[in-house]
Amino acid sequence: MPSQEASKKLPTPERFAALSRVGVALLSELNEERLLHLIAEAACEITGATFAAFTLRPVSETGQPLVPSEGSFFYLAAIVGVTKEQETFFRHMSLGGEGLLAPIFRHGVSVRVDDVHDHQDPNHHKQAKGQERITAQGLASAYAQGKLPASQLHSMGVPHGHPIMRSFLGAPLLDRDRQVRGGLLLGHALAGQFTAEDELLLTGLASQAAVALENGRLYRAAQIQAQELQVIFDSSADGITLVDSAGQIVRENRAAQRLHQQLQQEADGANTFEQLLFAPARLALQAQTEQQYSVSFQQDGETHDYLVTASPLRPPPDAGTLQLGKQAAPKNITGAVVAWHEVTEIRRLLSIQRKQAETEGRLAQLQLILDELPSSVYLVRGPDARLVLANRATTGIWGAQWRPGQPLQDFLEQQHIRIFAPDGNPLPFERMATMRAVQHGETVYHHQQVIRQPDGSNLPVLVNAVALDLHSLDITVPSGSLHTSDQPSWAALVVHQDVSALKEAEQLKDDFIGIAAHELRTPLAVLKGFAQTLIVQTARQQGPELADWQMEALMSIDQATIRLVELTDDLLDVSRLQAGRLTLHPTYFDLVSLTQRVLTRFQTTTAHHHLALQTDAEHLVAHADQVRMEQVLSNLLSNAIKYSPNGGPVQLRLTCDDANTILSIQDNGIGIPQEQQVYIFGRFARAENARMHGIKGTGLGLYLCRELVEQQGGRIWFESTEGKGTTFYLSLPSIVEDTEDEL
Ligand code: ATP
Ligand code: MG
């Protein structure tokens, strides 16, 4: 119950004790409500007030007032010395901005009144409410400026329910900026209870309370900030470690802890950690400035790149002034903060980007060069031969634009382009040089094809397709990496050469050879006929006897004519083959007797060669053009003799199995040099050593042999060592037994 007795003021020593209690509370109590309550209680105790109330002005988190400095906006923060009902009354009461409270709330000055009754405005009832307020405000302002004594202030009266109050003492709570933060209001039921000393004490207490409130707010704000910083610190993907000036780890965030633990499990981890943390920290402490390094190390077999920043840690600039009563701390470096930013991925991406840019640059350069080439050049990849890049001439070769990324088959079908073999038959898609290269890694040279372009025109081309292993290439193209999987994967560099001009020239040459050979046949037949007649008739003594030299000349003419007839026959065969007009007349015949006959004929032409036939079979039936087979055997035997200038054995062997009949002709002659062996079946192809030995020939024999044998379902090949000899093999399909009956 509020006391109505005269104020029980504490004697001076107790007052000091109470004040020092408040001082301790101000330093230690962080709960705002408890603190204010304590101050209110101490204020009552010291001044002997019957009740004390604390009102506060609402402020923002940063301490900025949210409402005007008027009592009606303030709230009751603590109250002592009142009943429960009175406390409820106070909580709902608007304190108002006028009267005795106005100087405190509006102007931040204290008010001490001996007897509230004496301050009732005598004209209270006569004045309108508005006018009364203006008067009160004016008085409060004058009082705050020191132009009016407190005794002249008007009270607006004590509302009903308010504890009885004759003495009143109120002091404002002022913050650092001297803004009113609240008011500490004391009352007593008797008049004349508060002294000037009380007023001074209360003002001091109020300002201490203001400081304590502000400190509390700062402390809370600092705590929130510290919490926020802790969350940021821990959630940072970069590792952050605090090291003290002695180089000891003080704190590390989660990322740093993780890295630290991982490195502890590595063999060379301690060394790496030294490079990552301690060395940069030491340097930052020594240099007293921020340091930045790039550190790379191996972990789990991978290279990790880190950007390490080490910054010296200084105490805040005014730390000294905050530590009251102590000497300001020397502004020495207290430690270092080391932050690790992993840049492995960024480096990797950058290097890929750089590589890609380089590749693109190279490709652009390559494109420029390729575009200037007269032949079509393109690069395809993958088993379906998707286009990677092509030069300008490629469009000319196909007669259509092939877009990058499109598979070859798609392109051909879309553009109605067809591919033919030189013999005019459609070329199966998978037999195209490009497809052989990308599907089987085969490198194909000089593949002849005819392209039927979308407009129907035919273009003969010579194709070279070079297979490239994608895994060893390691190049990227704008449409992505050339690599697709670990499967063997091929790319192909394909060059198409337009050979229509060559074809045309070849055609002209073939036509010419054909016509020339044909036209030579008649005069040759006449020459041969007359030479033979002369020889035969002279032998029969049908005319004058010829001198030996005349007979010799006649024999030479006859030999030369025979050679010329053979040559023109060969040339005619070549031109027929080229034109696809060579017709064959297969029959069944005995290969053993044919071989024996040809052998006998050739044995008569040479004395230093010994020709022998070895076979287990008495008869071997073949189904082929007998005349053409004799031509083939003749060329092979004539070669064996011709290219063994020192004579020696020429061994013929005839063998037969279920599938093939094989004839081999082995000589011990000059052999065919290794590097020329691939060309030897070509037209007019002759080995260098044959020319060196001065052995004559046209280089048509083997070409005709191969064409004739292959057209009859057979095969021809050879083995040869230069200087040692050559063996030619000829195989024909075997004839099944019962066909003998048909003979
Ligand atoms: P021809 O058209 O008159 O037959 P040729 O004999 O020179 O002339 P081919 O029979 O086609 O032509 O042979 C081509 C070349 O192969 C020869 O010039 C020779 O260099 C080489 N050659 C062929 N057979 C043999 C062999 N048995 N030993 C060594 N070289 C040979
Ligand atoms: Mg020959």
Short mmCIF file of N, CA, C and O and ligand atoms in Angstrom, two decimals, residues 635 638-639 642-643 701, ligand 2:
data_model
loop_
_atom_site.label_atom_id
_atom_site.label_comp_id
_atom_site.label_asym_id
_atom_site.label_seq_id
_atom_site.Cartn_x
_atom_site.Cartn_y
_atom_site.Cartn_z
N ASN A 635 51.68 -64.83 -120.63
CA ASN A 635 52.32 -63.64 -120.07
C ASN A 635 53.11 -63.97 -118.81
O ASN A 635 54.24 -63.51 -118.62
N SER A 638 56.18 -65.89 -119.89
CA SER A 638 57.13 -65.02 -120.61
C SER A 638 57.81 -64.07 -119.61
O SER A 638 59.01 -63.82 -119.70
N ASN A 639 57.05 -63.59 -118.61
CA ASN A 639 57.65 -62.75 -117.57
C ASN A 639 58.71 -63.52 -116.79
O ASN A 639 59.80 -63.01 -116.56
N LYS A 642 61.63 -63.80 -119.05
CA LYS A 642 62.19 -62.47 -119.34
C LYS A 642 62.93 -61.87 -118.13
O LYS A 642 64.01 -61.31 -118.26
N TYR A 643 62.32 -62.00 -116.97
CA TYR A 643 62.89 -61.33 -115.80
C TYR A 643 63.83 -62.24 -115.01
O TYR A 643 64.14 -61.97 -113.86
N GLY A 701 50.83 -56.57 -119.69
CA GLY A 701 50.57 -58.00 -119.46
C GLY A 701 49.86 -58.28 -118.14
O GLY A 701 48.78 -58.89 -118.14
MG MG B 2 54.81 -59.35 -119.43
#
